[in-house]
CSV table of C-alpha atoms and ligand atoms in Angstrom, one decimal:
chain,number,residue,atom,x,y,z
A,1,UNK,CA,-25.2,-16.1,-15.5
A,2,UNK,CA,-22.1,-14.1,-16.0
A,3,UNK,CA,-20.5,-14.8,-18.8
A,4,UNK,CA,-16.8,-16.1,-17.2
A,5,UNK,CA,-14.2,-15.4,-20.1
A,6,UNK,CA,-10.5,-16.6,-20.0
A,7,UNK,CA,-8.6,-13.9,-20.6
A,8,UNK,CA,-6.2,-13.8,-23.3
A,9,UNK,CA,-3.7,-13.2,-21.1
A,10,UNK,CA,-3.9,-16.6,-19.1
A,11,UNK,CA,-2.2,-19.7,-20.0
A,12,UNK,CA,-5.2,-22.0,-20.2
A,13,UNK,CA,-4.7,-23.2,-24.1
A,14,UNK,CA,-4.1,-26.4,-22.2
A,15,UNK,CA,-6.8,-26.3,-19.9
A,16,UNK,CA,-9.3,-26.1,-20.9
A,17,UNK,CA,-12.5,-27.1,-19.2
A,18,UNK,CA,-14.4,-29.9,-21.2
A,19,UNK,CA,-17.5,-30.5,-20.0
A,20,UNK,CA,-18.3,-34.4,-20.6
A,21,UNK,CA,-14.9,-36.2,-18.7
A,22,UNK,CA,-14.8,-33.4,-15.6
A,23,UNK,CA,-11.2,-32.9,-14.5
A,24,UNK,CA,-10.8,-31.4,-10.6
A,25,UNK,CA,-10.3,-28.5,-12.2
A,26,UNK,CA,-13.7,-28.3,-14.2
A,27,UNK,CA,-15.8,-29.7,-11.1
A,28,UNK,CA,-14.2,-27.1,-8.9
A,29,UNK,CA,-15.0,-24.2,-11.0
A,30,UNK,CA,-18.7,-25.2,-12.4
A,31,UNK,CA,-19.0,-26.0,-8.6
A,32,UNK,CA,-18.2,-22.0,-7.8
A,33,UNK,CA,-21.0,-21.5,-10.6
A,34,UNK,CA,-23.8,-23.2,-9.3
A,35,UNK,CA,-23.3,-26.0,-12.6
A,36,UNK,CA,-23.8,-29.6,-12.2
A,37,UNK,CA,-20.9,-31.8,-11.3
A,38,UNK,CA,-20.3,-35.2,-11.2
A,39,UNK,CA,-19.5,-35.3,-7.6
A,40,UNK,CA,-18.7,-32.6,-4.7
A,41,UNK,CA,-15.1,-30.6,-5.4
A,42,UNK,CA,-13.2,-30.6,-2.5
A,43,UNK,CA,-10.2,-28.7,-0.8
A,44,UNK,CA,-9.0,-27.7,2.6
A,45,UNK,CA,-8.8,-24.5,3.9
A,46,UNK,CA,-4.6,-24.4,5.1
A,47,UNK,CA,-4.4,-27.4,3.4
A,48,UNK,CA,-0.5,-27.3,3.2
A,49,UNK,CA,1.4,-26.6,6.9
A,50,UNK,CA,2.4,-27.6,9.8
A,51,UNK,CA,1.0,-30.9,10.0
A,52,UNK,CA,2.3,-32.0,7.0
A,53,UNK,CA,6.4,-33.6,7.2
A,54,UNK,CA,7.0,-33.0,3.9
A,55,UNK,CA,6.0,-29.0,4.8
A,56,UNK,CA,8.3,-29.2,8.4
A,57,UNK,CA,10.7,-30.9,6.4
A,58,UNK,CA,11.2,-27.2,4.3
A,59,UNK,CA,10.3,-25.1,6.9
A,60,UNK,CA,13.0,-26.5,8.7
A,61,UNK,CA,15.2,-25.0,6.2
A,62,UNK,CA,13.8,-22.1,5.5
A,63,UNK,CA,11.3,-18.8,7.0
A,64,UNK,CA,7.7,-18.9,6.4
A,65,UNK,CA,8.2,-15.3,4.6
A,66,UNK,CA,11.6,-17.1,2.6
A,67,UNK,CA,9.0,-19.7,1.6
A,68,UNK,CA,6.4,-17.9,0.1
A,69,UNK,CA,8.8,-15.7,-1.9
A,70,UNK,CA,10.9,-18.3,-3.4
A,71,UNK,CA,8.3,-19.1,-6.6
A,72,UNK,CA,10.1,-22.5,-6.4
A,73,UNK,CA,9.8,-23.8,-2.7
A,74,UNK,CA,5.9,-22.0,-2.7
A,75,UNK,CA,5.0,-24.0,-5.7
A,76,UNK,CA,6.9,-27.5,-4.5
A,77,UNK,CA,4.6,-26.7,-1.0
A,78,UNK,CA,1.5,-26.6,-2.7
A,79,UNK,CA,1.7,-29.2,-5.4
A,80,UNK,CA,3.2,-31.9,-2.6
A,81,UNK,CA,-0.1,-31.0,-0.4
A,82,UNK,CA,-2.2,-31.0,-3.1
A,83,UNK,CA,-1.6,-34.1,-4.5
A,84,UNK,CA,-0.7,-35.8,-0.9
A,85,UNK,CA,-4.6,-35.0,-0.4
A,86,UNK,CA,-5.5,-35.6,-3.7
A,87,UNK,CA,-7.9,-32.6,-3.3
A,88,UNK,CA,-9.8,-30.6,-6.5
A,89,UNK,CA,-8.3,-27.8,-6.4
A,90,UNK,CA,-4.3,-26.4,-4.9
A,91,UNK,CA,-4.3,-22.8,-2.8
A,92,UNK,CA,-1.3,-21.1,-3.8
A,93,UNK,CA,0.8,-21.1,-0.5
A,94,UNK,CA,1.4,-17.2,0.7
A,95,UNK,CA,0.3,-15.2,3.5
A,96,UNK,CA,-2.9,-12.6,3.8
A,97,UNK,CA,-0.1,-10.1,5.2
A,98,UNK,CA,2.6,-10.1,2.0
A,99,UNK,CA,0.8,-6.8,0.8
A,100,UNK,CA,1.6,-4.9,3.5
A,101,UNK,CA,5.3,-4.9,2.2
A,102,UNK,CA,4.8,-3.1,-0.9
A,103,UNK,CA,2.4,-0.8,1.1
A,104,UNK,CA,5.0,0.6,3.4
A,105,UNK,CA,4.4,-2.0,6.3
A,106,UNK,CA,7.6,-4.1,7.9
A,107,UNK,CA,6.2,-7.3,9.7
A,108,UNK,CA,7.6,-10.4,11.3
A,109,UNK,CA,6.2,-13.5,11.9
A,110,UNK,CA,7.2,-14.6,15.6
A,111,UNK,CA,7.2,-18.5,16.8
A,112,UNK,CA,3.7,-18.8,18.3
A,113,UNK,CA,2.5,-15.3,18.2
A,114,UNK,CA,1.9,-14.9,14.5
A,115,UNK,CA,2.4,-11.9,12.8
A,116,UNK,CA,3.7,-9.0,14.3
A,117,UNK,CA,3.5,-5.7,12.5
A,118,UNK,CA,6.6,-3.4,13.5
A,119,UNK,CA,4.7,0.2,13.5
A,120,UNK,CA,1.5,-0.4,13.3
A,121,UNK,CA,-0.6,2.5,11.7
A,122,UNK,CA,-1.7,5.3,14.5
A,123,UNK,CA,-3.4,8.3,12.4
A,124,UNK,CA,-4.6,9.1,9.1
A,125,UNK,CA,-1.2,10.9,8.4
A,126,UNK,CA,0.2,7.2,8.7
A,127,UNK,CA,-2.7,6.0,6.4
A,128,UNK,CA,-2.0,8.9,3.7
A,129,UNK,CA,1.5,7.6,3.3
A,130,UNK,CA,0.8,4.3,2.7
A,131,UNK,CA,1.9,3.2,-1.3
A,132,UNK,CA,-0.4,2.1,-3.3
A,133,UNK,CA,2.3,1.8,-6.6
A,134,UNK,CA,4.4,-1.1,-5.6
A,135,UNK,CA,2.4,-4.3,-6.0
A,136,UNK,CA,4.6,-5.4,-8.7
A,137,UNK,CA,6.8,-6.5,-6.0
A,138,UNK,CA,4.6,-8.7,-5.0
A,139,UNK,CA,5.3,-10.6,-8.6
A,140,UNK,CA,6.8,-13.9,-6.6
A,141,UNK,CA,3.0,-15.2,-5.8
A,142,UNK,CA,1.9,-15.0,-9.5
A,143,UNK,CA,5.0,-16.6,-10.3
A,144,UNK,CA,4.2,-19.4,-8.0
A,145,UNK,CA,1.1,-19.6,-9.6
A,146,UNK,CA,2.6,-20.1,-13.1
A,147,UNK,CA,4.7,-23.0,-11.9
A,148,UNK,CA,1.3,-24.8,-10.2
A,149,UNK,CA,-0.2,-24.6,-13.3
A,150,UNK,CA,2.2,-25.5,-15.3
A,151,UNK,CA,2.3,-28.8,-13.3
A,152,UNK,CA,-1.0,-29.5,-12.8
A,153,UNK,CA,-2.8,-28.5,-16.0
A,154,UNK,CA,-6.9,-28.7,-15.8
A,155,UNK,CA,-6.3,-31.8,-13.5
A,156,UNK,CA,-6.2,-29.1,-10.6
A,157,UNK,CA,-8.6,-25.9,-9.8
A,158,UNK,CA,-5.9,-23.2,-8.9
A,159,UNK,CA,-6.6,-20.8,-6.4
A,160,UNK,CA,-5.1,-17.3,-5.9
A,161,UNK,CA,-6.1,-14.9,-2.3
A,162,UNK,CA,-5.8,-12.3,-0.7
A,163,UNK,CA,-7.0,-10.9,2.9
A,164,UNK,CA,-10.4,-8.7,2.7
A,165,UNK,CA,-10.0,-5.3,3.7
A,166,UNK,CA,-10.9,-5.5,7.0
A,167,UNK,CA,-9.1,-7.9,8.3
A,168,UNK,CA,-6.0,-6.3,6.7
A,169,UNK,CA,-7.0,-2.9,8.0
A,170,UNK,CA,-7.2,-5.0,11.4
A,171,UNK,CA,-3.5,-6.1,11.4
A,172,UNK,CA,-2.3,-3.1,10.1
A,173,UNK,CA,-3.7,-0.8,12.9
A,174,UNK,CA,-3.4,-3.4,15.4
A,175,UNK,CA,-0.1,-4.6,15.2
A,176,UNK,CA,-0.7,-8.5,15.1
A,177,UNK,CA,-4.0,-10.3,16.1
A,178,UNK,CA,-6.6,-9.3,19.0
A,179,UNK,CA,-9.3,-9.8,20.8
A,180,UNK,CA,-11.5,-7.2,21.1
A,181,UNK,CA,-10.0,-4.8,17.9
A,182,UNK,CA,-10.3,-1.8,19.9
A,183,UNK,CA,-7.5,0.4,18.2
A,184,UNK,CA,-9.5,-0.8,14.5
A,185,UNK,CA,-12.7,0.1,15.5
A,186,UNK,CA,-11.7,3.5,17.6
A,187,UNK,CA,-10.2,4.7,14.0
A,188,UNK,CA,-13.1,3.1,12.1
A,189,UNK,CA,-15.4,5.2,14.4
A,190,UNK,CA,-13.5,8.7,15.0
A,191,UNK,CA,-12.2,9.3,12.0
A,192,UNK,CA,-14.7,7.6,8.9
A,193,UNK,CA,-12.3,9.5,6.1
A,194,UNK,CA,-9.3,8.1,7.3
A,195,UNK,CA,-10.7,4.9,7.9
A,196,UNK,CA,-12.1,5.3,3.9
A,197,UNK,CA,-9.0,6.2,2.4
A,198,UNK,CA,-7.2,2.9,4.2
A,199,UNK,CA,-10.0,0.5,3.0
A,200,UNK,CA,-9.7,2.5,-0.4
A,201,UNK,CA,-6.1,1.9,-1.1
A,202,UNK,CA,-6.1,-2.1,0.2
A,203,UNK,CA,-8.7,-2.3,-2.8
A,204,UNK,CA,-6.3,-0.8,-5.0
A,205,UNK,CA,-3.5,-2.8,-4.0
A,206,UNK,CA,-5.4,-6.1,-3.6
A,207,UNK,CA,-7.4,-5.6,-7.0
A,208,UNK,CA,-3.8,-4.9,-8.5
A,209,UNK,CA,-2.8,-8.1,-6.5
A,210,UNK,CA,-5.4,-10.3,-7.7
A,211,UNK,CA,-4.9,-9.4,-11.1
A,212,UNK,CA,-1.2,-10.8,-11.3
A,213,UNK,CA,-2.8,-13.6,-9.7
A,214,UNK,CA,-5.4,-14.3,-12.6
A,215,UNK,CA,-2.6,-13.3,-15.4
A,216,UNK,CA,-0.5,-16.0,-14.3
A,217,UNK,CA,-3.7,-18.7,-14.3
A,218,UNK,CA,-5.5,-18.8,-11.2
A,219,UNK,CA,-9.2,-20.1,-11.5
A,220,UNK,CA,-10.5,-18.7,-9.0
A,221,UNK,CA,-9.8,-16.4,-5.9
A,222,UNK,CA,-10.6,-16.5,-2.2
A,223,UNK,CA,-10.7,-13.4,-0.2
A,224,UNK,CA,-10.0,-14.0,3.2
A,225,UNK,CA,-12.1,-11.7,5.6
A,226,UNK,CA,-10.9,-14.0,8.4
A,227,UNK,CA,-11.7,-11.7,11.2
A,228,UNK,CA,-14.7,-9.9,10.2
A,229,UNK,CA,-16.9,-12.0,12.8
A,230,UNK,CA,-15.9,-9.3,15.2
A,231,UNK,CA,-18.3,-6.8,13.6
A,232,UNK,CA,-21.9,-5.8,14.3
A,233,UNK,CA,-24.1,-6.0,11.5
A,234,UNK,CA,-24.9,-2.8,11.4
A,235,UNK,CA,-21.0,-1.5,11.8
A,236,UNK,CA,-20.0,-4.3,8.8
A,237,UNK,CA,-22.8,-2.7,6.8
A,238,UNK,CA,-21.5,0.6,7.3
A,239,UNK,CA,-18.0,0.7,7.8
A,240,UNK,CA,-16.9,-2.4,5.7
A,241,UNK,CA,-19.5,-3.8,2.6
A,242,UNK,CA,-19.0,-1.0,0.5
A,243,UNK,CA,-15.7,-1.4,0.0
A,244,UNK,CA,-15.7,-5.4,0.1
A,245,UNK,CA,-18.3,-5.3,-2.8
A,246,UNK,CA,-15.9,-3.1,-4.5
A,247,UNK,CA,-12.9,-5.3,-4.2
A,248,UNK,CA,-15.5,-8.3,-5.1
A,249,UNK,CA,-16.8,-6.7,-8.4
A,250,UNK,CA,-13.4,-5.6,-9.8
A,251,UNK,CA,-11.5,-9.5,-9.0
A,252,UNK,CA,-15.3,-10.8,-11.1
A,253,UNK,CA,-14.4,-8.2,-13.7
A,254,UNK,CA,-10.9,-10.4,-14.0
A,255,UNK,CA,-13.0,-13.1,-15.4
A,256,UNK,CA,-13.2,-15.2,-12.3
A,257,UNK,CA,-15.4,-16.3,-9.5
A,258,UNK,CA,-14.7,-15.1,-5.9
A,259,UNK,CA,-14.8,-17.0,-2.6
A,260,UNK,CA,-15.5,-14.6,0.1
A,261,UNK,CA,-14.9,-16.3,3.5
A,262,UNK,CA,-14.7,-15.3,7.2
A,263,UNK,CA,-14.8,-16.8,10.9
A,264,UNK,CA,-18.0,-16.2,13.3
A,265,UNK,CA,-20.1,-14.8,10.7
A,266,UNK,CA,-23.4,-16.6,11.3
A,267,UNK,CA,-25.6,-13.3,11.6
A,268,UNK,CA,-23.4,-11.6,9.0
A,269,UNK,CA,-24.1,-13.9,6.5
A,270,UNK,CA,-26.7,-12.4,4.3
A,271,UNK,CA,-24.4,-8.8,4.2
A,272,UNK,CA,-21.6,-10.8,3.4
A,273,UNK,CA,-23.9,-12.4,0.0
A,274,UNK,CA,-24.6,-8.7,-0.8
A,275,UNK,CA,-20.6,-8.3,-2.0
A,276,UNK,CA,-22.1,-10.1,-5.0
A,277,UNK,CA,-19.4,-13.2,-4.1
A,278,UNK,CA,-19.9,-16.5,-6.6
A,279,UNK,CA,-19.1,-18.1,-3.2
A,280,UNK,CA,-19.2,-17.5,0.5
A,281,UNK,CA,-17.2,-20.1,2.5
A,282,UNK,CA,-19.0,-20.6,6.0
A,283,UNK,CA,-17.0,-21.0,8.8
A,284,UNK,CA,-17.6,-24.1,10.7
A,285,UNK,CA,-20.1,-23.1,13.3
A,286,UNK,CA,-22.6,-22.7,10.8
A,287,UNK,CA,-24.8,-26.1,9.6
A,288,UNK,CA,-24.8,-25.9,6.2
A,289,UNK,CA,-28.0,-25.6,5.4
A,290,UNK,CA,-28.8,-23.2,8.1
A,291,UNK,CA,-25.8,-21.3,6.1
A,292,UNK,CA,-27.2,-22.3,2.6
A,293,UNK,CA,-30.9,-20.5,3.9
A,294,UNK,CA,-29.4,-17.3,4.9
A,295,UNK,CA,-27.7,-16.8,2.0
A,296,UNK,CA,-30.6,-17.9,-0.4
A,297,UNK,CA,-30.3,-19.3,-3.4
A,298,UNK,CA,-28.4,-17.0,-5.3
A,299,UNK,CA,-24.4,-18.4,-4.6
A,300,UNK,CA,-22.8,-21.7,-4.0
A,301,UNK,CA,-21.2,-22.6,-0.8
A,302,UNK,CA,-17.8,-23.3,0.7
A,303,UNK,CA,-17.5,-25.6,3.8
A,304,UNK,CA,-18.6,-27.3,6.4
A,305,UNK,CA,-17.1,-29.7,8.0
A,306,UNK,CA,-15.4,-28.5,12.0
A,307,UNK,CA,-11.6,-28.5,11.4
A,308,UNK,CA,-10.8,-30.5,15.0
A,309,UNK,CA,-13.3,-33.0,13.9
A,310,UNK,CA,-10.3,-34.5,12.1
A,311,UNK,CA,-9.4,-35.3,15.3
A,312,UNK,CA,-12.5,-37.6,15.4
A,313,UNK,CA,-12.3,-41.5,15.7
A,314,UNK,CA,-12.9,-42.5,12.1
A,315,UNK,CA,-16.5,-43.3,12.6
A,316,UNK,CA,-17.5,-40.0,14.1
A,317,UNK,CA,-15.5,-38.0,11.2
A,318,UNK,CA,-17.6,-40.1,8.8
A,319,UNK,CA,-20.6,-39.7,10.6
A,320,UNK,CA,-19.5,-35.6,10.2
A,321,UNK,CA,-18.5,-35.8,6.4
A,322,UNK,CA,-22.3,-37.7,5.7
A,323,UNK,CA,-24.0,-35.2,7.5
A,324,UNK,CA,-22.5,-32.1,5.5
A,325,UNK,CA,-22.8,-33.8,2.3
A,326,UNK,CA,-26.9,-34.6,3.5
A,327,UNK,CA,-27.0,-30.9,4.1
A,328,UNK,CA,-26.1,-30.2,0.6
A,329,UNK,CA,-28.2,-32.5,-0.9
A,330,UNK,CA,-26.6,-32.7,-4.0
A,331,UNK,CA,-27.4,-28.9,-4.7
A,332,UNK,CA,-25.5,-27.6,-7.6
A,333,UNK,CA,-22.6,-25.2,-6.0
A,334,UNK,CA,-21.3,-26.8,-2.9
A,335,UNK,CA,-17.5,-26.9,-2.9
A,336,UNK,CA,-16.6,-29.3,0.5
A,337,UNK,CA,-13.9,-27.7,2.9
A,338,UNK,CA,-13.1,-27.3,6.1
A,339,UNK,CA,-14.3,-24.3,8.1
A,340,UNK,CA,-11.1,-22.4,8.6
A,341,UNK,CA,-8.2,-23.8,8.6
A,342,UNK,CA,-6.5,-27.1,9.6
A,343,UNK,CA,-4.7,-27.2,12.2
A,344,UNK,CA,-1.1,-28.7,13.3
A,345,UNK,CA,-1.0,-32.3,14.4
A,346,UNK,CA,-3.8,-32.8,12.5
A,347,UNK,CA,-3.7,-36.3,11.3
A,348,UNK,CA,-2.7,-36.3,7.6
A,349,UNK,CA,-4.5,-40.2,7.1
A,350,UNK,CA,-7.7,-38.6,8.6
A,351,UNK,CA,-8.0,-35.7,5.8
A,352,UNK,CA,-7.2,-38.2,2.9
A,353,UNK,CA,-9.8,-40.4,3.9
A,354,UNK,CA,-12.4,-37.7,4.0
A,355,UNK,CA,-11.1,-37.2,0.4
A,356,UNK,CA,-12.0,-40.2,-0.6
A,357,UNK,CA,-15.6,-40.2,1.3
A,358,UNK,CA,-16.7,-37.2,-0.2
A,359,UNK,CA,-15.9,-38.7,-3.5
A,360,UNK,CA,-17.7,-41.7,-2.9
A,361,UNK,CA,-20.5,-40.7,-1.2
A,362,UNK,CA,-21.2,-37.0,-3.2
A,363,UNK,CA,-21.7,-39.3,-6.4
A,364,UNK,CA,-23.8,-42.2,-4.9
A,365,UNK,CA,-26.1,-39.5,-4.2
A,366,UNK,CA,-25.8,-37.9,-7.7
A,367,UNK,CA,-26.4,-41.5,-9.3
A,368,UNK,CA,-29.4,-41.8,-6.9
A,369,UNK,CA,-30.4,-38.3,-7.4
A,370,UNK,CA,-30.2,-39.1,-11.7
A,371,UNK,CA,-32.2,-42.3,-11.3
A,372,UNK,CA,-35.0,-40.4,-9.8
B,401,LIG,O1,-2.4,-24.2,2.1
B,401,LIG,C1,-2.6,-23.1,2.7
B,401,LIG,O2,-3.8,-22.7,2.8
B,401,LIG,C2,-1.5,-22.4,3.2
B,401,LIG,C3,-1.3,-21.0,2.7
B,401,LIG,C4,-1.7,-19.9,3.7
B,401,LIG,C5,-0.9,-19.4,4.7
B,401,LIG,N1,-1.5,-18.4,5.3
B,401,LIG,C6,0.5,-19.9,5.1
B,401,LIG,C7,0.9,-19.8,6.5
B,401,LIG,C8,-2.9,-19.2,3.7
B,401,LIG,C9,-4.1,-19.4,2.8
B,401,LIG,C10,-2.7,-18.2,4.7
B,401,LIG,C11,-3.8,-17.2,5.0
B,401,LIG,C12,-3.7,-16.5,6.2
B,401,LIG,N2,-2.7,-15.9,6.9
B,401,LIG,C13,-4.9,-16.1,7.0
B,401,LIG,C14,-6.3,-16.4,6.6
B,401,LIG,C15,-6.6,-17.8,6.8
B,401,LIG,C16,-7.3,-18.1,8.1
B,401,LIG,O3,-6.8,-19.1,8.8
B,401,LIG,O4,-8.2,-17.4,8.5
B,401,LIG,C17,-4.4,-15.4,8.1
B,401,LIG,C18,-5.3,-14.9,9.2
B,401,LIG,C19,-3.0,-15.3,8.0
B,401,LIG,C20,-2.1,-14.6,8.9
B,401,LIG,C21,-1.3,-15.5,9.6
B,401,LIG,N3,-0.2,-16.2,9.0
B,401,LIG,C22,-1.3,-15.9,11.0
B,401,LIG,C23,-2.3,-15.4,12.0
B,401,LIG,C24,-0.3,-16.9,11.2
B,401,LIG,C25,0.1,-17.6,12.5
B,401,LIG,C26,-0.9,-18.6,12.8
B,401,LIG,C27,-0.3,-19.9,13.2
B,401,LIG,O5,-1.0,-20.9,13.1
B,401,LIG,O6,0.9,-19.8,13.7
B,401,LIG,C28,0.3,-17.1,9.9
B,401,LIG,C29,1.4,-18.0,9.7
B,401,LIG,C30,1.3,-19.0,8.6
B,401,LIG,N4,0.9,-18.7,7.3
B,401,LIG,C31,1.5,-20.4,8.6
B,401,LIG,C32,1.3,-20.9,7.3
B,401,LIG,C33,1.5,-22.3,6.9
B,401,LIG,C34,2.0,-21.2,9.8
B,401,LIG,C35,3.3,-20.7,10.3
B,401,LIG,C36,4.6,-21.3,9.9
B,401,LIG,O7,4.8,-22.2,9.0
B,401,LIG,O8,5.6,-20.9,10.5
């Protein structure tokens, strides 16, 4: 196994990760490295939002944007989810599309259409003057960071992100979000050295990224490659794993583990383990052990449970929860999440009490499983 250092850098004198009483902290990162835990860590993908009031109730004042780069109102957003859910682990609340700032990108985020990109890249002359040298302004996010940890000590995993390349490289050349990602794929395929140099510099500037993160005391971090479902194999093979691997091995070179996770990516699965990721999160389509058996034994999983299942009447969404955690079968490595992101209106009751279950039912079966 890798040998996982802290840097000197990070603030974890106080954090440290003993190993007999396990903290949230300590189960959610042995979790990411395949060591035993006492029961399953668990977190939710979009875990603080819009169907959370205490989240409306800030948003109300204030822009999504406004939100993320006030260090104060990020943090207050993602310690009041965190410990609302009373999940393993916080995300640090941001958006996969801050870096494009920095990079020489304006966007907007428009009431129910997302993010919209204001000129969206067009050639590789638009590519070549992208920045690569300004990620320090992206310093608000680590700062964040410091203020999670500060509050929540070893009692909480912290999580930094970023997007993967592709799915940057998507919203950078497509404006926003799309269907069929014809403008990405007609640069990817007509001009490969333009398309190289764009995938190139995101590394740069997400590796950059992620390092502020792990300075200021993230655990671990997720790369979100939500939209590389829309790939072939063969096209994420060629056009995308190199560079994703890249990205991968320099965040692991931080001294943390990496989540790599991404939407529709049953028959990419396997590629997607070849980035050398700690941890691929699944997205919710997959079974988990159908997922678990494609990737092999090799990394611990994210996931599994449908998002709109919280939806469910309260014996169907614990039918749901027991199934995943079956699936598992108290394998060292499985972090339990959601697979993508919850939704508004969710109920908030519903995602507590699947809190709770997987607590309750992960270590019944790791007594059960010690007694044999
Ligand atoms: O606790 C958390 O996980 C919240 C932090 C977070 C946000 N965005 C805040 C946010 C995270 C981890 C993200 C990642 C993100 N952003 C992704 C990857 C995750 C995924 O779901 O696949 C993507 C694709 C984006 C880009 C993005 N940001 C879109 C497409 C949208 C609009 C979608 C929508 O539901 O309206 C956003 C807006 C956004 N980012 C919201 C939040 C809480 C909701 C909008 C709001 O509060 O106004």
């Amino acid at each position: 196994m890798k040998p996982y250092i802290h840097l000197p850098t990070r603030n974890t004198e106080s954090r440290v990760f003993a190993s007999e009483t396990l903290t949230g902290g300590s189960r959610f990162v042995r979790a990411c490295l395949r060591q035993p835990v006492d029961c399953t860590p668990v977190w939710f993908l979009r875990q603080a939002g819009r169907y959370m009031p205490e989240y409306q109730a800030v948003r109300r004042e204030h822009s999504l944007v406004e939100i993320c780069k006030s260090p104060a109102l990020a943090a207050e957003v993602t310690i009041t989810a965190a410990e609302k859910l009373d999940v393993d682990a916080a995300i640090i609340f941001a958006d996969l599309l801050l870096p494009l700032e920095p990079m020489g990108l304006e966007f907007t985020f428009q009431a129910g259409e997302g993010p919209v990109v204001h000129r969206p890249l067009r050639s590789a002359t638009d590519i070549a003057a992208l920045r690569t040298d300004r990620t320090a302004d992206l310093g608000y996010v680590a700062q964040a960071i410091e203020r999670v940890v500060a509050h929540f000590g070893a009692s909480k995993g912290m999580i930094g992100f970023c997007g993967a390349p592709f799915t940057l490289a998507s919203y950078m050349i497509e404006g926003g979000g799309s269907r069929n990602y014809i403008a990405t794929k007609k640069l990817m395929y007509s001009d490969p050295a333009a398309w190289q140099m764009l995938m190139e510099k995101l590394v740069t500037v997400l590796t950059a990224f992620a390092q502020q993160q792990v300075e200021a005391g993230a655990d671990v971090i997720q790369i979100f490659d939500s939209w590389v479902g829309a790939l072939s194999v063969t096209d994420y093979r060629e056009y995308v794993l190199p560079t994703t691997k890249m990205l991968v091995q320099q965040v692991q070179a931080l001294g943390v583990p990496v989540i790599y996770f991404g939407v529709d990516t049953a028959m990419l699965l396997p590629a997607m383990r070849e980035t050398g990721a700690d941890v691929i999160g699944l997205d919710w389509r997959t079974p988990l052990d159908a997922g678990w058996r494609a990737l092999g034994n090799g990394c611990a999983v994210q996931g599994n449970l449908d998002p709109i299942t919280l939806f469910a009447p309260e014996t169907v969404l614990r039918k749901r929860v027991e199934e995943v955690l079956r699936q598992a079968n108290g394998r060292a490595g499985h972090i339990f999440n959601v697979g993508h992101g919850i939704v508004p209106e969710t109920p908030v009751e519903n995602v507590q009490r699947v809190v709770r279950w997987v607590r309750e039912i992960s270590a019944e079966m790791a007594s059960q499983g010690s007694q044999k």
